């Protein structure tokens, strides 16, 4: 939800996400298969709002949520609908991009979506005023940090850590990306990849999808309960 990376190496696309959340929020439900609008999807469920920050569909589409748009916004007392439910509305549609163009986001808190579909990578953003759709180069590495938790300077510093990590590794594996997301700047509990801000705000889990040809592997690591979950399927 708050740190997302995408890298493609040797025919594999690796999408990894760290979820930073208030520890008082109910523990998320581990990834399970659901059918929404007659479409099979798999995702860890937010036990409070019922939505998700990371979802994979049966056709290999991956949609990952980050809180906030390009810059930190002013928080309102209430919003019309959870952003995690918006994620499910989009992933369960016939086309995420078409649904994105049509969806009404009035009264929804700002957010960023990372969309991987049909070997293409998009950044989708809502800033409370307008939507923004950006096609990204899937052959280049990308990293995002939530604007609600990390200043522009810290986001750039984290991007520098990412670039340094990639420069030190000529070959990047899914395990390498998990290690980066789990152990980068471990002493920096305010701005490292895994945070702990006064035992109130923590990195609760790491979720990763690896897409290779027509095979999809979803892994989920609950850092609080020390549990791991893995599922794989073939895109037909």
Short mmCIF file of C-alpha atoms in Angstrom, two decimals:
data_model
loop_
_atom_site.label_atom_id
_atom_site.label_comp_id
_atom_site.label_asym_id
_atom_site.label_seq_id
_atom_site.Cartn_x
_atom_site.Cartn_y
_atom_site.Cartn_z
CA UNK A 1 0.00 0.00 0.00
CA UNK A 2 2.82 2.38 0.75
CA UNK A 3 5.90 1.11 -1.10
CA UNK A 4 5.63 -0.58 -4.50
CA UNK A 5 8.31 -1.70 -6.94
CA UNK A 6 8.15 -3.20 -10.41
CA UNK A 7 11.09 -4.83 -12.16
CA UNK A 8 11.29 -7.04 -15.26
CA UNK A 9 14.23 -9.38 -15.78
CA UNK A 10 14.76 -12.50 -17.88
CA UNK A 11 11.12 -12.74 -18.89
CA UNK A 12 9.82 -12.24 -15.35
CA UNK A 13 7.85 -9.25 -14.09
CA UNK A 14 8.12 -8.86 -10.30
CA UNK A 15 5.68 -6.58 -8.48
CA UNK A 16 6.31 -6.14 -4.75
CA UNK A 17 4.37 -4.07 -2.22
CA UNK A 18 4.86 -3.16 1.45
CA UNK A 19 1.74 -2.29 3.41
CA UNK A 20 2.23 0.42 6.04
CA UNK A 21 -0.78 0.74 8.34
CA UNK A 22 -1.93 1.69 11.82
CA UNK A 23 -1.43 -1.30 14.13
CA UNK A 24 -4.88 -0.74 15.65
CA UNK A 25 -6.49 -1.56 12.31
CA UNK A 26 -7.94 -5.11 12.32
CA UNK A 27 -5.56 -7.76 11.00
CA UNK A 28 -5.96 -8.30 7.28
CA UNK A 29 -7.33 -11.61 6.00
CA UNK A 30 -4.72 -13.64 4.13
CA UNK A 31 -5.06 -13.82 0.32
CA UNK A 32 -7.96 -15.94 -0.87
CA UNK A 33 -9.82 -16.54 -4.10
CA UNK A 34 -13.02 -14.57 -4.61
CA UNK A 35 -15.50 -14.24 -7.46
CA UNK A 36 -16.57 -10.66 -8.17
CA UNK A 37 -18.75 -9.85 -11.18
CA UNK A 38 -18.13 -13.42 -12.40
CA UNK A 39 -14.37 -12.81 -12.40
CA UNK A 40 -11.92 -14.83 -10.30
CA UNK A 41 -9.57 -12.65 -8.27
CA UNK A 42 -7.18 -13.28 -5.41
CA UNK A 43 -6.28 -10.72 -2.77
CA UNK A 44 -5.55 -10.09 0.91
CA UNK A 45 -8.66 -8.46 2.37
CA UNK A 46 -8.78 -5.41 4.60
CA UNK A 47 -10.88 -6.70 7.49
CA UNK A 48 -12.17 -3.21 8.30
CA UNK A 49 -13.46 -1.92 4.94
CA UNK A 50 -13.58 -5.17 2.95
CA UNK A 51 -11.38 -3.90 0.15
CA UNK A 52 -7.75 -4.55 -0.69
CA UNK A 53 -4.48 -2.86 -1.56
CA UNK A 54 -3.20 -5.67 -3.81
CA UNK A 55 -5.18 -7.87 -6.18
CA UNK A 56 -4.45 -10.29 -9.02
CA UNK A 57 -7.08 -11.46 -11.49
CA UNK A 58 -7.38 -14.76 -13.35
CA UNK A 59 -5.96 -13.19 -16.53
CA UNK A 60 -2.77 -12.09 -14.77
CA UNK A 61 -3.73 -8.45 -14.27
CA UNK A 62 -2.19 -6.95 -11.13
CA UNK A 63 -3.51 -3.81 -9.43
CA UNK A 64 -1.73 -2.26 -6.44
CA UNK A 65 -2.88 0.71 -4.35
CA UNK A 66 -0.86 3.47 -2.72
CA UNK A 67 -2.43 6.12 -0.53
CA UNK A 68 -2.18 9.66 -1.90
CA UNK A 69 -1.43 11.12 -5.33
CA UNK A 70 1.69 13.07 -6.29
CA UNK A 71 1.71 15.15 -3.11
CA UNK A 72 0.27 14.85 0.39
CA UNK A 73 -3.35 15.98 0.61
CA UNK A 74 -5.46 17.54 3.33
CA UNK A 75 -7.41 14.79 5.10
CA UNK A 76 -11.19 15.18 5.23
CA UNK A 77 -13.42 13.96 8.04
CA UNK A 78 -15.09 11.35 5.83
CA UNK A 79 -15.12 9.94 2.30
CA UNK A 80 -17.80 8.32 0.20
CA UNK A 81 -16.11 4.95 -0.28
CA UNK A 82 -12.94 3.09 0.66
CA UNK A 83 -10.16 3.22 -1.92
CA UNK A 84 -9.67 -0.50 -1.40
CA UNK A 85 -13.22 -1.09 -2.67
CA UNK A 86 -12.46 1.05 -5.72
CA UNK A 87 -9.60 -1.36 -6.44
CA UNK A 88 -12.07 -4.27 -6.48
CA UNK A 89 -14.52 -2.35 -8.66
CA UNK A 90 -11.79 -1.82 -11.24
CA UNK A 91 -10.19 -5.28 -11.21
CA UNK A 92 -13.56 -7.02 -11.58
CA UNK A 93 -14.45 -5.07 -14.72
CA UNK A 94 -13.94 -6.28 -18.28
CA UNK A 95 -11.14 -3.73 -18.75
CA UNK A 96 -9.44 -1.89 -15.90
CA UNK A 97 -8.44 1.02 -18.14
CA UNK A 98 -11.94 1.42 -19.57
CA UNK A 99 -13.44 1.21 -16.10
CA UNK A 100 -10.92 3.77 -14.87
CA UNK A 101 -12.04 6.22 -17.56
CA UNK A 102 -15.69 5.76 -16.58
CA UNK A 103 -15.60 5.49 -12.78
CA UNK A 104 -16.90 8.37 -10.67
CA UNK A 105 -14.33 9.25 -8.00
CA UNK A 106 -16.07 12.26 -6.51
CA UNK A 107 -15.79 12.04 -2.73
CA UNK A 108 -12.93 9.49 -2.85
CA UNK A 109 -9.64 10.14 -1.06
CA UNK A 110 -6.61 10.66 -3.37
CA UNK A 111 -4.68 7.56 -4.40
CA UNK A 112 -2.24 6.05 -6.87
CA UNK A 113 -2.69 2.71 -8.64
CA UNK A 114 0.00 0.62 -10.27
CA UNK A 115 -1.57 -1.46 -13.05
CA UNK A 116 0.12 -4.33 -14.86
CA UNK A 117 -2.01 -5.81 -17.64
CA UNK A 118 -1.26 -7.43 -21.00
CA UNK A 119 2.48 -6.84 -20.52
CA UNK A 120 1.88 -3.09 -20.10
CA UNK A 121 2.45 -0.96 -17.02
CA UNK A 122 0.34 2.05 -16.11
CA UNK A 123 0.23 4.54 -13.27
CA UNK A 124 -3.31 5.70 -12.49
CA UNK A 125 -3.78 8.69 -10.18
CA UNK A 126 -6.70 10.53 -8.60
CA UNK A 127 -5.91 13.81 -6.81
CA UNK A 128 -9.50 14.76 -5.83
CA UNK A 129 -9.79 16.97 -8.91
CA UNK A 130 -8.87 14.85 -11.91
CA UNK A 131 -7.63 11.44 -13.01
CA UNK A 132 -4.24 10.93 -14.57
CA UNK A 133 -3.23 7.94 -16.69
CA UNK A 134 0.44 7.36 -17.48
CA UNK A 135 1.90 4.56 -19.58
CA UNK A 136 5.27 3.48 -18.18
CA UNK A 137 8.15 1.56 -19.73
CA UNK A 138 7.79 -2.00 -18.41
CA UNK A 139 11.44 -2.66 -19.27
CA UNK A 140 12.60 -0.02 -16.79
CA UNK A 141 12.50 -0.48 -12.98
CA UNK A 142 10.03 1.64 -11.02
CA UNK A 143 9.43 2.39 -7.36
CA UNK A 144 6.71 4.34 -5.55
CA UNK A 145 6.43 5.53 -1.96
CA UNK A 146 3.18 6.90 -0.58
CA UNK A 147 3.03 10.69 -0.51
CA UNK A 148 0.94 10.56 2.67
CA UNK A 149 3.77 8.99 4.69
CA UNK A 150 6.93 10.11 2.93
CA UNK A 151 7.99 13.62 1.91
CA UNK A 152 9.30 14.32 -1.58
CA UNK A 153 12.85 14.31 -0.22
CA UNK A 154 12.39 10.94 1.50
CA UNK A 155 10.70 9.47 -1.59
CA UNK A 156 13.74 10.48 -3.62
CA UNK A 157 16.08 9.00 -1.02
CA UNK A 158 14.20 5.70 -1.18
CA UNK A 159 14.39 5.81 -4.98
CA UNK A 160 18.16 6.25 -4.63
CA UNK A 161 18.34 3.15 -2.40
CA UNK A 162 16.44 1.27 -5.10
CA UNK A 163 18.78 2.44 -7.86
CA UNK A 164 21.83 1.52 -5.78
CA UNK A 165 20.40 -1.94 -5.09
CA UNK A 166 19.77 -2.54 -8.80
CA UNK A 167 23.26 -1.33 -9.73
CA UNK A 168 24.79 -3.84 -7.32
CA UNK A 169 22.86 -6.78 -8.79
CA UNK A 170 23.22 -7.68 -12.45
CA UNK A 171 20.49 -10.32 -12.12
CA UNK A 172 17.35 -9.64 -10.10
CA UNK A 173 15.27 -12.50 -8.70
CA UNK A 174 11.96 -12.43 -6.79
CA UNK A 175 13.95 -13.34 -3.66
CA UNK A 176 16.24 -10.37 -4.25
CA UNK A 177 13.22 -8.04 -4.40
CA UNK A 178 11.76 -9.51 -1.22
CA UNK A 179 15.09 -8.98 0.50
CA UNK A 180 15.19 -5.37 -0.69
CA UNK A 181 11.67 -4.71 0.58
CA UNK A 182 12.31 -6.45 3.89
CA UNK A 183 15.84 -5.47 4.88
CA UNK A 184 16.76 -2.14 3.28
CA UNK A 185 17.76 0.44 5.90
CA UNK A 186 16.55 -1.73 8.79
CA UNK A 187 17.90 0.70 11.38
CA UNK A 188 15.84 3.54 9.90
CA UNK A 189 12.44 2.79 11.42
CA UNK A 190 10.97 6.10 10.29
CA UNK A 191 11.76 5.91 6.58
CA UNK A 192 13.32 2.50 5.85
CA UNK A 193 11.45 -0.01 3.74
CA UNK A 194 10.02 -1.64 6.89
CA UNK A 195 8.94 1.03 9.35
CA UNK A 196 7.87 1.17 12.98
CA UNK A 197 6.79 4.61 14.09
CA UNK A 198 6.28 4.41 17.82
CA UNK A 199 4.51 1.02 17.65
CA UNK A 200 1.56 2.87 16.14
CA UNK A 201 2.34 2.77 12.42
CA UNK A 202 4.17 -0.26 11.04
CA UNK A 203 4.88 -2.17 7.86
CA UNK A 204 2.47 -5.04 8.38
CA UNK A 205 3.05 -7.21 5.31
CA UNK A 206 4.86 -7.68 2.01
CA UNK A 207 3.00 -8.98 -1.04
CA UNK A 208 4.62 -10.01 -4.31
CA UNK A 209 3.49 -11.29 -7.70
CA UNK A 210 5.80 -12.90 -10.23
CA UNK A 211 4.49 -13.21 -13.80
CA UNK A 212 6.47 -15.40 -16.18
CA UNK A 213 4.95 -16.40 -19.54
CA UNK A 214 1.51 -17.70 -18.54
CA UNK A 215 2.39 -18.54 -14.91
CA UNK A 216 1.52 -16.31 -11.97
CA UNK A 217 2.85 -16.76 -8.42
CA UNK A 218 1.44 -14.67 -5.57
CA UNK A 219 3.29 -14.58 -2.24
CA UNK A 220 2.19 -12.80 0.92
CA UNK A 221 4.25 -12.36 4.09
CA UNK A 222 2.49 -11.25 7.27
CA UNK A 223 5.30 -9.60 9.25
CA UNK A 224 3.27 -9.31 12.45
CA UNK A 225 2.09 -12.91 12.67
CA UNK A 226 5.15 -14.32 10.90
CA UNK A 227 3.01 -16.20 8.41
CA UNK A 228 3.61 -16.89 4.72
CA UNK A 229 1.09 -17.59 1.97
CA UNK A 230 1.77 -18.64 -1.62
CA UNK A 231 -0.55 -19.41 -4.51
CA UNK A 232 0.14 -20.00 -8.19
CA UNK A 233 -1.97 -20.45 -11.28
CA UNK A 234 -1.77 -20.66 -15.04
CA UNK A 235 -3.27 -17.98 -17.26
CA UNK A 236 -5.55 -19.74 -19.75
#
